[in-house]
Each structure stands twice: as C-alpha cells, then as structure tokens.
Amino acid sequence: MRKGVMRPGHIQLRVMDMDEAVIHYRDRLGLIETDRDDSGRVYLKGWTELDAFSVVLRPADEPGMDFMGFKVVSTEAMNQLKQELVDFGCPVEVIPAGELNQCGERVRFEAPTGHMFELYADKEQTGKWGVQPNNPDAWPEELKGMRAQRFDHCLLYGDDLDGALDLFVNVLGFQLSEEVVDTESGVRVAQFISCSMKAHDLAWVRHPEKNKFHHASFYLETWGDVLRAADLISMHDMSLDIGPTRHGLTHGQTIYFFDPSGNRSEVFCGGDYTYPDHPVVTWDADKLGKAIFYHDRVLNERFLSVLT
Amino acid sequence: MRKGVMRPGHIQLRVMDMDEAVIHYRDRLGLIETDRDDSGRVYLKGWTELDAFSVVLRPADEPGMDFMGFKVVSTEAMNQLKQELVDFGCPVEVIPAGELNQCGERVRFEAPTGHMFELYADKEQTGKWGVQPNNPDAWPEELKGMRAQRFDHCLLYGDDLDGALDLFVNVLGFQLSEEVVDTESGVRVAQFISCSMKAHDLAWVRHPEKNKFHHASFYLETWGDVLRAADLISMHDMSLDIGPTRHGLTHGQTIYFFDPSGNRSEVFCGGDYTYPDHPVVTWDADKLGKAIFYHDRVLNERFLSVLT
Amino acid sequence: MRKGVMRPGHIQLRVMDMDEAVIHYRDRLGLIETDRDDSGRVYLKGWTELDAFSVVLRPADEPGMDFMGFKVVSTEAMNQLKQELVDFGCPVEVIPAGELNQCGERVRFEAPTGHMFELYADKEQTGKWGVQPNNPDAWPEELKGMRAQRFDHCLLYGDDLDGALDLFVNVLGFQLSEEVVDTESGVRVAQFISCSMKAHDLAWVRHPEKNKFHHASFYLETWGDVLRAADLISMHDMSLDIGPTRHGLTHGQTIYFFDPSGNRSEVFCGGDYTYPDHPVVTWDADKLGKAIFYHDRVLNERFLSVLT
Amino acid sequence: MRKGVMRPGHIQLRVMDMDEAVIHYRDRLGLIETDRDDSGRVYLKGWTELDAFSVVLRPADEPGMDFMGFKVVSTEAMNQLKQELVDFGCPVEVIPAGELNQCGERVRFEAPTGHMFELYADKEQTGKWGVQPNNPDAWPEELKGMRAQRFDHCLLYGDDLDGALDLFVNVLGFQLSEEVVDTESGVRVAQFISCSMKAHDLAWVRHPEKNKFHHASFYLETWGDVLRAADLISMHDMSLDIGPTRHGLTHGQTIYFFDPSGNRSEVFCGGDYTYPDHPVVTWDADKLGKAIFYHDRVLNERFLSVLT
C-alpha cells in the first residue's frame, strides 16, 4: 500500500572530472544546470521536473552513487516513515535542511544491500524549465543533446535483495512490479519496484558485493529520441554499452552508455504501466537475456560486470 | 490526498445499432471483445488492461454515457468511500455483484453535474490480451485497427463543476491537475482531475445542461499510431471531428471522431505526468482555443456543441 | 523520358519585410543562411543540400514567386533543352552567370501558365551543412526550428495546365505522376509532375488567373518532425493554414502555414515513390477534398483562394 | 550517365525448406505471395510494388542468390544495353519470356565478381497490393508482420570490385554513390552504386571468394517499423544478426536477421538521397566499423564472415 513516497527525486553521483561530467550530463543528456555549491557540487534537472534539481554531481576520486533520494508527499509522511524505518531496525540519519541547496531536511537510511537512500518532503519548486507556468507551451526550443525529460529510476547491484524488498515494500509502501526468478531455486535474481504508475522507480540485480551502482536512467519522449541519443553518442565518441533496443522487463525502449567517470547512464522511453492491483510480472532466470535485452536475447558481459 | 481510487475501470455507453457499434469499438478502435450478456450488452477491453472489461455497449434509443466506474484498491477502501459519499450528502446506490459480468459489487453515485459514477473493488483479472503472463512479449501480433491500449479517461459537460470538484477531490481523493479559468470572473470553465500520475483521469467543461457526454478516450502508444488512426478513419469513411493535433491542456497528441451512434471517441498518446505536489496548471479562458487545440488555436463549433 | 533535368534547385520568393522573412525561413523552417547580395537578396539552403543555395528571398512590395529553377545534369543538356524550348515556341532568356551569387548561366522561360522557370547546370557545391564531407555524421547538432532538409517542390495555380504539361513532359522530360480529373468533362483539375523518384517535383492546380503561387515545400525526415513543426508554429504564433495531416495525392504527411508576407510554406515527410514505368495515379475531382486533405476529406476555403 | 536501368526488380533466392521460407518472407517480412510455378518456385512482392513480383524463392540444397534482376525502361534500352555488355566482353545469355511467370525476356550476364544479374523490360503490372488504383488509400489494412514495402537492394561479397564497378557505371549507367577506401593502399573495400535517387540500389564488399551473397534488403516506412521488426524477430525466435541501429554509409536505420536457410535479410528505413551531380561519399577503411554500424562503431564477426 502506498505510504506517501511519490517519486525518485534526486541522485548524487561521484565524478572524477567535473568539467567532463558537466558536458556529459548537461550537453549530451541535455539536463539543465541549475546550481553549484561551495563543496564543488553541480546541480541539474530534467526540463519537465518542477523541483529545483534531481541530479547532483560530486567531485570524487572514484565513480559511483552516493545516495538516491525520494520525495514524500508531506513532512508528516516523512516523519512517520522515519519512525517506521527505525522500528524496522534500519539505521537512520537526519541531514539538515540546506546541506543540498534549496532542499529541506532529509532522512537518510542504509538499505540491506548497502545502498544509501533518503526521504525528503521539501525542495524548492522552480517549475518546468523553459516554458511559462500558465498557458504552458509543449516544450522549450532551447534544449540540448538528448533532451532528457526527467531523472526516472536507478538500477543497483547488491546482495540482500530480499531484505531490500522487505524494507521498500513493507515500510515504504512500494510495490514489486516485475522480477526475474530462478525457477529451480526460487531465488529472485532481479527485482523492480514502483511507488507510482511507472513499471519501476528502482530496481536491483542480485550480486555478491554490497552497494554497487549499475545505472541512472532518464526519460525520453519517443523511440525517435532514442535514435537521436544513439546518434549523439556516436557523434561525440561517447562510450556505448548497448542499444538502441527494447527491454523485456517493462518493455521500455532504451540505450545505455557511460559517463567519462565510468558511471552508466540510460535514456529510455515507453514501457508498461503498473497499478497496485497488478500481479507481479515474472520472468524466468533462464530467459534473463531476453528479459534484459529483448532483441539480442543474450546479455553482454559488460552489463553484468561493469559497475561503479 | 489519494484515498484508494486507482483508475477509470469502465464506461457503459448507449448505442443505437449494436452491430455497427461493435465494428467501431472492436474493428476500428481495436478493442478486444470479451463478453456479451443476456441484456444484449457487449463487453470490450484494451489489450493492455488486465481486468475482464472496460467498455460496455448497451443497446438503446439514444446515445450517451450511462455511467463511468472507478476501480478502488480494496473492498475496505470502497466501503469507506461509500460512507464518505453518504456523509457528503451524495445519493448512493449499491449494484449487486454480477449485474455486470465478472464484476463485483458497485457503489453508484450521482455527481453534482448529473453524471453517474461507480466505485468497485473486484473485477476478474483475465490478464493482458494476447501475451503470455510470464516472460511476456511486448505486444500481440493480432491486434486490429487503431490497437487502442486502454480506456483512459472521459470528458463530460455539466453545470456544477465546483460541486463535482469538491466531491472528487475532498471525498474521493482526486487532484485538480489542470484548469481553464476566466481571469475576470474567476469562473473555472474546465477542470481536469487525476487519481494517478496521468494528467487526467476525468475532466469536465462547464455547460448549462446536466449529464452530457463529450468523449471517451483511449490510449495509443505513439504519434505514429495517431496517424494510423487518422488514416483508418478516412479509409473506413468514419466521421472525423478534428485531428491529428496536440492539446495545450496536458499536451497529449490526439484525434477525435464519432461512433455510428454519435458518441465521440478520442485516441491519443503522450501527455504530461502529474504528482500530488504539482501545482495546478492554469490556462486562461481567453486562450481556450489553444488550450484545447494547440495547433489550430481556435475551437471548432462541433467541439463545444455536439454532445450525447 | 528523362532528359537531364535533375531536381528543383532554387526558388526566388518576394518578401515585404526581410528581417521577418529571415526569421521565418532561417529560424522557423531551419534553413541555413548562406549569403546576401548587393541587391538585398538573402540566400538560404536546407542542410542536406550540396549546392550553395536553394531559396532566394527578394525584398519587394508584394509577395509571390519570381521564378523556380531546375538544375540539369550538364551544360550540354541545358543547351540542348534551350534549343528544344525555342523550337517548342517558348520565349527564352539567358541570365548571365553571377546574377545569382555562386550560380552559373541560367536559361529562363515562361510556361503557358505564366510562371517563370529556369534551367541551370552550374552552382557551387558547398556540401552538406554542418557535417564533414568524409566519414559524414548523420546530422548536425546545431540545426534550428523545423530543421528542414531541402527545398522539395512547388505548387502553382494557373490556367493553361495542358500547355504546361505538354512543355514539361515533352520538352523537359518530366513524367505526369498524379492527377485530379473531372470524370464528366475529362478536365485535369490538378497535375503533379516528377523528374525523379519523388511523387512530385512540381504541381499545378487549375485556376483562372495566370502565374499564381500556392506554396513552396520543404522536406522533413519524420512524422515526429511534422509534429515538431506544428508545435513551433503555435509556440511562435505563426499563421497556420492546415495540419498536421496527410495528403491523399502522394500520401505525404504535411502541415501548411504562411510566411509574414503571406507566402504559403509547407513542410512534409514521407510520400510515394515514382518510376518512369508507373502509370499515372488518378483521383476523381469529386474526391478532391480527400485527394488534398486525406483526413478531413474537405478543402478549407483558404487552400483554394489564398494565393500570392 | 543514366542509361535506362530503373531499379532492382527481382531477386531469386535459394531456400532449403520452402514452407519455412514462405513463413519468413510472407508472414514475417510481410511480403505478398503472388504466385507459384511448376518448378516449385514461390513468387512474392512488397505491397507498394506495381510489378507482379520481386522475390522468387527456389527450392535448393544450399542457400544463396541465383540472380538479381533490374528493370529497364524499354525493350530498346534493354537491347542496347545487351549489345554494350557484349562489346564490354561480358558473357550474356537471353532467358526467354515466361521462364519466370508474368515476366518477359531477360538478358542475363555475369559480373566480374561472379554474381549473376539480369535486365528485363517487361513484367506484368498488377498494381499496388490491397489499395484501389484510382483514389488510392494510404495503405492496406491487412498487411502482415514487418509490412515490408518493397525489395530495395542487395549487398554482395566478391573479389573484382573494380571490374564490377566499371561494368555497372560505364556500361549500365549506374553512379558510385558511396565507398569505403583504404587510405594507404587506395583499395576500395566497399562500393555502393545507384541507378536512382536512392543512396544504393546495389553494393559490394571486397572478399576473396566470388559470388557470395550478404543480404537482400527491404524497405520499411519508419524507425517505428524497425522497432516493430525487431520485436517480431524476438517474438518469433528468429535469428538476429544486429540491430536496431543506423548505418554510417547512407545513414539508413536498420536491422539484420536470417531466414531459416541462413540467407541474411535486412529491413531498413530512411537514408540519404543521391543525384547524378553528387560527389562520391567516402569513408576511410579504418572507420569501417562506424561506416557499417554507426552506433556500435565496431563490426560483429558475423557481418564479415556469414555469407551464402
């Protein structure tokens, strides 16, 4: 049952060369740079996102994800969920308002897979970028690169998928929308969870190490935009992982590539919708190739092993 | 605040020639015929819909909408909402399970605009049509006509928009997502409400008569599918209203046309997304033309006056 | 039989406010401004066109088309056609090289409909805009507006369609690809002619006045680009004629709008292909509405009466 | 200079199981089966093609291409070209009318790469499939599978590319539109030739063996159709080679896969246009990966080695 968590609201990524990273996320993905702070972090957002930012790039010596944040519907809901996290036995830390520019207090917690997440209820609403708030036009003409519309979800790799699922479903009110299960052992190899109509707001693949990052995903409008993204990747000699293609899981249309620090990015469009009464969509582990890459029907080695 | 209403689950439409109506909804829109009942009603659904049906055609002497039903998340939520409807002063009638095939008990109520709505929690889940439930393929090859994916929303015309908004927002937990307001008088000329991430699950235009039906809308996947729909309309000499075009409100891409009884159908794709923290998008009434038909920027007379 | 005329190579249009006209053709249509000359003319081209220019805007007191030019395969072919034009009884004038910047000698003649045309064999090949000549990328990232790819064809209105057809087919080697014929009288109401695989390189509608201009058409890549064009028309408050829609004749996907001087522009994509052995595609005049606007199946009054 | 060769008109392919082959070409590619003959051959065509057939499947013990035929504009042009082939020193054989159903006399010749080609001037014009000849609708509703529009071109592998180019350009009037050249040695590794506005009607890759077949290509309308093709390949467990992707050469959007006998098929859309005055587009051999697969920028081993 939904408990007030609305959506993925931000991700903080570690990058090793900020100038190159900004070119990747601003000029190639087409996110809007909205702010920088004293610690050298750069803030960006997709043009359709109303809140002040959704991507934070932090200068670091190694790539990866610092944390992913979810916006909840109210401070009351956030505080209620904080208590439930504590009751569940989950370590919780409160990050004061202002630690991220234009963002209120955040409740940070560590999932059983070792990944850091946050809940927050307040972030300044600066509105869609490039269109007027009243009588809004369809889109702004000045977008760059892939014209990514929003930060959409993450795929993480980690060990304790069952613990993470228990936490997100039973404490935070997410729904298991899709999964890959080994039919013999019954082990869930991958799990996709949703707090909305989207087929996934967050996903994990089972992996022996804790706290690994597979990709951050950004939403495009059309399959033609996926082609445009593929062309830009080639035109700018960016590092392609795979695509354009379709996923079996969620059926979205997609392309994967790497930022200059080695963090994987995805842009995608389409995909199934989910409601709370929908049964879990299950893929068999022996069809994992088709589940991930619907056309190739085999995984490339990179997809399973290149993590940050 | 959401209160368990998940989505538009069905609509019952009056049609004057059932054979012609079935050709329209099954062969042209591409809905799947799933059932017929003793009273001569025909049941259909979009192929992506899991529940047993979403469109019911009833033989009648005049066109129009009998009622629109919303699926709620549980029987408890339905009963709670029934009580709140009664407390609000809204006449409520309970329709027993089985009155519609494969559908449980329905709570029927009349909105201040004179339209009949229903809540229900149970309908048999027969699954997506034409794809296997496990390891599901992307789409079934055998779809007809416009290949409509789901019944998506309705636009209704009626008088007491403020009363209807009060009911749907404060009792049923919908959100006002978009509106058209006369800036001088402050009168809300049109209102779009959502119980999901969709920019609208239901909408009204202000009109002196009660209980008028403007259109039922069905979701397509792409702008290319809207072109395909337009072509089919012409190839089968169907009655076109307007399109292909884009809406200003919600920014969806659309085409309108009429069934043989004179009920208006829409098929559309795209459109904005909405979250509970999103402020209402407001269009000025003097921009109503652009709000409705973003390209033409003027309303055609039919759009305002042809109702059933 | 083809006689060396390759393609529509340029059009000179009269515009009443050059600054506004440049905004229309450069910033909205997305043509590339390539040159200006001492007489105040502005030269532009679509980014895929190899030759130096294809559109010339001339400052004038009234709108309309000065002339349309066709590039022929060689000087020999041009001189041969010049002689055949003279033999046909057609007045011919030679315009010296350099009268248009970067363009060689042009053979100008008047068609029986009063329109002025030109043949030329030499124009400087400056290459595709924005992509390298070797190992060329798919497209340049810096395109503006509708990103029109090339000047494609014109539609003209005039009286002596039979004379014009005789001239273009029997002297210049064009092919009648499509036509609209009044089945009772046998009168050809519209004629589309081709010197290539394109369904039309030039077209006429029968009209009592000589030398009227209906529109210049520019090629887009996809139906998504037609939507983008429609959105831009609305976002910049440009004057829309009709669209997005499809033509019955040629089956292209299209939108019409006006430049600030009142000259009509079209951008379109798709459409049928033609070979020399293809029979003429005939539409009946009583289906003229569907032949022109395949979805609406009626002509708007503007299409027949607003000419420059 | 063009000499009357209009287009690729047919290809005869060897298949080892006719029932499976018909499923591939008719039900998956969506070609129309038009005829069968006493020798067990099956005839098919794309629905937009006016002539009676364009693909002939011949039962055989090994896969590959028997011959590819080009339609020329007239019997006179065919006989003239026959004489020029003889003068060039090319072995020529005349195949009598009727050897292929509904096809006139064919002039067969062997190219220096060992591939067999034909010229013919007469084939019964049965018209576009599924649409009426007058007032033609945009497309027929009953198409299957990938809805391939026409047989478009072939890619062949062979040794004497220079000889083949000499023959097709200097005798048959084709144009070299694109090429891949080893910049050090000056050797042309691949050559694309056109007898139309299409970027290629025929292409070769240099290879030590004579008379090898790489793929037959069929035209689709949109990038959305390429996705549909990719989905169908997966839904029917067909053997994928690579795609969806874009080519660098010609810039078309494409997917490759295999028929049950191992012959490679391509479906594609888009791509550049060519005129006789266009200079050759040259790719460097050290960019062969990007030239072939614009997004991956590396060749897969299959593309170079799996031939029939």
Coordinates of N, CA, C and O in Angstrom, one line a residue, chain C residues 171-259:
Chain C
V171 N 9.0 18.4 -73.7 CA 10.3 19.1 -73.9 C 11.3 18.8 -72.8 O 12.5 18.5 -73.1
L172 N 10.9 18.9 -71.6 CA 11.8 18.8 -70.5 C 12.0 17.4 -69.9 O 12.8 17.2 -69.0
G173 N 11.1 16.5 -70.3 CA 11.3 15.1 -69.9 C 10.7 14.7 -68.5 O 11.1 13.7 -67.9
F174 N 9.8 15.5 -68.0 CA 9.1 15.2 -66.8 C 8.1 14.1 -67.1 O 7.8 13.8 -68.2
Q175 N 7.6 13.6 -66.0 CA 6.6 12.5 -66.0 C 5.3 13.0 -65.3 O 5.5 13.5 -64.2
L176 N 4.2 12.7 -65.8 CA 2.9 13.0 -65.0 C 2.8 11.9 -64.0 O 2.5 10.7 -64.4
S177 N 2.9 12.2 -62.8 CA 2.8 11.1 -61.8 C 1.4 11.0 -61.2 O 0.9 9.9 -61.0
E178 N 0.8 12.1 -60.9 CA -0.6 12.0 -60.3 C -1.4 13.2 -60.9 O -0.9 14.2 -61.3
E179 N -2.7 13.0 -60.9 CA -3.6 14.0 -61.4 C -5.0 13.9 -60.7 O -5.3 12.8 -60.2
V180 N -5.7 15.0 -60.8 CA -7.1 15.0 -60.4 C -7.9 15.4 -61.6 O -7.6 16.4 -62.3
V181 N -8.9 14.5 -62.0 CA -9.6 14.7 -63.2 C -11.1 14.7 -63.0 O -11.6 13.9 -62.2
D182 N -11.7 15.7 -63.6 CA -13.2 15.8 -63.6 C -13.7 14.7 -64.5 O -13.5 14.7 -65.7
T183 N -14.4 13.7 -63.9 CA -14.7 12.5 -64.7 C -15.7 12.8 -65.8 O -15.7 12.1 -66.8
E184 N -16.6 13.8 -65.6 CA -17.6 14.1 -66.6 C -16.9 14.8 -67.8 O -17.0 14.4 -68.9
S185 N -16.2 15.9 -67.5 CA -15.6 16.7 -68.5 C -14.3 16.2 -69.0 O -13.8 16.6 -70.1
G186 N -13.6 15.4 -68.2 CA -12.3 15.0 -68.6 C -11.2 16.0 -68.3 O -10.1 15.8 -68.6
V187 N -11.6 17.1 -67.7 CA -10.7 18.2 -67.5 C -9.7 17.8 -66.3 O -10.2 17.3 -65.3
R188 N -8.5 18.0 -66.5 CA -7.5 17.8 -65.4 C -7.4 19.0 -64.5 O -7.0 20.1 -64.9
V189 N -7.9 18.8 -63.3 CA -8.0 19.9 -62.3 C -6.7 20.2 -61.6 O -6.4 21.3 -61.2
A190 N -5.9 19.1 -61.5 CA -4.6 19.3 -60.8 C -3.6 18.3 -61.5 O -4.1 17.2 -61.9
Q191 N -2.4 18.7 -61.6 CA -1.4 17.7 -62.1 C -0.1 17.8 -61.3 O 0.4 18.9 -61.0
F192 N 0.5 16.7 -61.1 CA 1.7 16.5 -60.3 C 2.8 15.9 -61.2 O 2.5 14.8 -61.8
I193 N 3.9 16.6 -61.4 CA 4.9 16.0 -62.3 C 6.2 15.8 -61.6 O 6.6 16.5 -60.6
S194 N 7.0 14.8 -62.1 CA 8.2 14.4 -61.5 C 9.4 14.3 -62.5 O 9.1 13.9 -63.6
C195 N 10.6 14.7 -62.1 CA 11.8 14.4 -62.9 C 12.7 13.4 -62.1 O 13.9 13.4 -62.4
S196 N 12.1 12.7 -61.2 CA 12.9 11.9 -60.3 C 12.1 10.7 -59.8 O 11.1 10.3 -60.4
M197 N 12.5 10.2 -58.6 CA 11.7 9.1 -58.0 C 10.7 9.7 -57.1 O 9.8 9.0 -56.5
K198 N 10.7 11.1 -56.9 CA 9.7 11.7 -56.0 C 8.4 11.8 -56.7 O 8.3 12.0 -57.9
A199 N 7.3 11.6 -55.9 CA 6.0 11.7 -56.5 C 5.7 13.0 -57.1 O 4.9 13.1 -58.1
H200 N 6.4 14.1 -56.7 CA 6.2 15.3 -57.4 C 7.4 16.2 -57.2 O 7.9 16.3 -56.1
D201 N 7.9 16.8 -58.3 CA 8.9 17.9 -58.2 C 8.2 19.2 -58.4 O 8.8 20.3 -58.2
L202 N 7.0 19.2 -58.9 CA 6.3 20.4 -59.3 C 4.8 20.0 -59.5 O 4.5 18.9 -59.9
A203 N 3.9 20.9 -59.2 CA 2.5 20.6 -59.3 C 1.7 21.9 -59.6 O 2.2 23.0 -59.3
W204 N 0.6 21.7 -60.3 CA -0.3 22.8 -60.6 C -1.8 22.5 -60.2 O -2.2 21.3 -60.4
V205 N -2.5 23.5 -59.8 CA -4.0 23.4 -59.7 C -4.5 24.4 -60.7 O -4.0 25.5 -60.9
R206 N -5.6 23.9 -61.4 CA -6.2 24.8 -62.4 C -6.9 26.0 -61.8 O -7.6 25.8 -60.8
H207 N -6.7 27.1 -62.4 CA -7.2 28.4 -61.8 C -7.3 29.4 -62.9 O -6.5 29.4 -63.8
P208 N -8.3 30.3 -62.8 CA -8.5 31.3 -64.0 C -7.3 32.2 -64.2 O -7.1 32.7 -65.3
E209 N -6.6 32.6 -63.1 CA -5.5 33.6 -63.3 C -4.2 32.9 -63.6 O -4.0 31.8 -63.2
K210 N -3.4 33.6 -64.3 CA -2.0 33.1 -64.6 C -1.1 33.4 -63.4 O -1.3 34.3 -62.6
N211 N 0.0 32.6 -63.3 CA 1.2 33.0 -62.5 C 0.9 33.2 -61.0 O 1.4 34.1 -60.4
K212 N 0.1 32.4 -60.5 CA -0.2 32.4 -59.0 C 0.6 31.4 -58.3 O 0.8 30.3 -58.8
F213 N 1.0 31.7 -57.1 CA 1.9 30.8 -56.3 C 1.1 30.3 -55.1 O 0.5 31.1 -54.4
H214 N 1.1 29.0 -54.9 CA 0.4 28.4 -53.8 C 1.3 28.1 -52.6 O 1.1 28.6 -51.5
H215 N 2.4 27.4 -52.8 CA 3.3 27.1 -51.7 C 4.6 26.6 -52.2 O 4.7 25.9 -53.3
A216 N 5.7 26.8 -51.4 CA 6.9 26.2 -51.6 C 7.0 25.1 -50.5 O 6.7 25.4 -49.3
S217 N 7.6 24.0 -50.8 CA 7.5 22.8 -49.9 C 9.0 22.4 -49.5 O 9.8 22.4 -50.4
F218 N 9.1 22.1 -48.3 CA 10.4 21.7 -47.7 C 10.3 20.3 -47.0 O 9.3 20.0 -46.4
Y219 N 11.3 19.5 -47.2 CA 11.3 18.1 -46.8 C 11.7 17.9 -45.3 O 12.8 18.4 -45.0
L220 N 11.0 17.2 -44.5 CA 11.4 16.8 -43.2 C 11.6 15.3 -43.2 O 11.2 14.6 -44.1
E221 N 12.2 14.8 -42.1 CA 12.5 13.4 -42.1 C 11.4 12.5 -41.6 O 11.2 11.4 -42.1
T222 N 10.6 13.0 -40.6 CA 9.7 12.1 -39.9 C 8.4 12.8 -39.6 O 8.3 14.0 -39.5
W223 N 7.4 12.0 -39.3 CA 6.1 12.5 -38.8 C 6.2 13.1 -37.5 O 5.5 14.1 -37.2
G224 N 7.2 12.7 -36.7 CA 7.5 13.4 -35.5 C 8.0 14.8 -35.7 O 7.8 15.8 -35.0
D225 N 8.8 15.0 -36.9 CA 9.2 16.3 -37.2 C 8.0 17.2 -37.7 O 8.1 18.4 -37.5
V226 N 7.0 16.6 -38.3 CA 5.8 17.4 -38.6 C 5.1 17.9 -37.4 O 4.7 19.0 -37.3
L227 N 5.1 17.0 -36.3 CA 4.5 17.5 -35.1 C 5.3 18.6 -34.5 O 4.8 19.6 -34.0
R228 N 6.7 18.4 -34.5 CA 7.6 19.5 -34.0 C 7.3 20.8 -34.8 O 7.3 21.9 -34.2
A229 N 7.1 20.7 -36.1 CA 6.8 21.9 -36.9 C 5.5 22.6 -36.4 O 5.4 23.8 -36.2
A230 N 4.5 21.7 -36.2 CA 3.2 22.2 -35.8 C 3.3 22.9 -34.4 O 2.8 24.0 -34.2
D231 N 4.1 22.3 -33.5 CA 4.3 23.0 -32.2 C 5.0 24.3 -32.3 O 4.6 25.3 -31.7
L232 N 6.0 24.4 -33.2 CA 6.8 25.6 -33.4 C 5.9 26.7 -33.9 O 6.0 27.9 -33.6
I233 N 5.0 26.3 -34.9 CA 4.1 27.3 -35.4 C 3.2 27.9 -34.3 O 3.0 29.1 -34.3
S234 N 2.8 27.1 -33.4 CA 2.0 27.6 -32.3 C 2.8 28.4 -31.3 O 2.4 29.4 -30.8
M235 N 4.0 27.9 -31.0 CA 4.8 28.5 -30.0 C 5.3 29.9 -30.4 O 5.5 30.8 -29.6
H236 N 5.4 30.1 -31.7 CA 5.8 31.4 -32.3 C 4.7 32.2 -32.9 O 4.9 33.1 -33.6
D237 N 3.4 31.8 -32.6 CA 2.2 32.5 -33.1 C 2.3 32.7 -34.6 O 2.0 33.8 -35.1
M238 N 2.7 31.7 -35.3 CA 2.8 31.8 -36.8 C 1.4 31.5 -37.3 O 0.5 30.9 -36.6
S239 N 1.1 31.9 -38.5 CA -0.2 31.7 -39.2 C -0.3 30.3 -39.8 O 0.4 30.0 -40.8
L240 N -1.1 29.5 -39.2 CA -1.3 28.1 -39.7 C -2.4 28.1 -40.8 O -3.4 28.8 -40.7
D241 N -2.1 27.3 -41.8 CA -3.2 27.0 -42.8 C -3.9 25.8 -42.3 O -5.0 25.8 -41.8
I242 N -3.2 24.6 -42.4 CA -3.9 23.4 -42.0 C -2.8 22.3 -41.8 O -1.8 22.3 -42.4
G243 N -3.1 21.4 -40.8 CA -2.2 20.3 -40.5 C -2.0 20.3 -39.0 O -2.5 21.1 -38.3
P244 N -1.3 19.2 -38.5 CA -0.7 18.1 -39.3 C -1.8 17.2 -39.9 O -2.8 16.9 -39.2
T245 N -1.5 16.8 -41.1 CA -2.4 15.8 -41.8 C -1.6 15.1 -42.8 O -0.4 15.2 -42.9
R246 N -2.4 14.3 -43.6 CA -1.8 13.5 -44.7 C -2.5 14.0 -46.0 O -3.6 14.4 -46.0
H247 N -1.7 13.9 -47.1 CA -2.3 14.1 -48.4 C -2.8 12.8 -48.9 O -2.3 11.7 -48.7
G248 N -3.9 12.8 -49.7 CA -4.3 11.7 -50.5 C -3.4 11.5 -51.7 O -2.7 10.5 -51.9
L249 N -3.3 12.6 -52.5 CA -2.3 12.7 -53.6 C -0.9 12.5 -53.0 O -0.6 13.3 -52.1
T250 N -0.1 11.6 -53.4 CA 1.3 11.3 -53.0 C 1.3 10.7 -51.6 O 2.4 10.2 -51.2
H251 N 0.3 10.8 -50.8 CA 0.3 10.3 -49.4 C 1.3 10.8 -48.4 O 1.6 10.2 -47.4
G252 N 1.9 12.0 -48.7 CA 2.8 12.6 -47.8 C 2.1 13.1 -46.5 O 0.9 13.3 -46.5
Q253 N 2.9 13.3 -45.5 CA 2.4 13.9 -44.2 C 2.9 15.3 -44.0 O 4.0 15.6 -44.2
T254 N 2.0 16.2 -43.7 CA 2.2 17.6 -44.0 C 1.6 18.6 -43.1 O 0.7 18.3 -42.3
I255 N 2.1 19.8 -43.1 CA 1.5 21.0 -42.5 C 1.8 22.2 -43.3 O 2.9 22.4 -43.8
Y256 N 0.8 23.1 -43.4 CA 0.9 24.3 -44.2 C 0.8 25.5 -43.3 O -0.1 25.5 -42.4
F257 N 1.5 26.5 -43.6 CA 1.5 27.8 -42.8 C 2.0 28.9 -43.7 O 2.4 28.7 -44.8
F258 N 2.0 30.1 -43.2 CA 2.3 31.3 -44.0 C 3.5 32.0 -43.5 O 3.7 32.2 -42.3
D259 N 4.3 32.5 -44.4 CA 5.4 33.4 -44.0 C 4.8 34.8 -43.7 O 3.6 35.1 -44.0

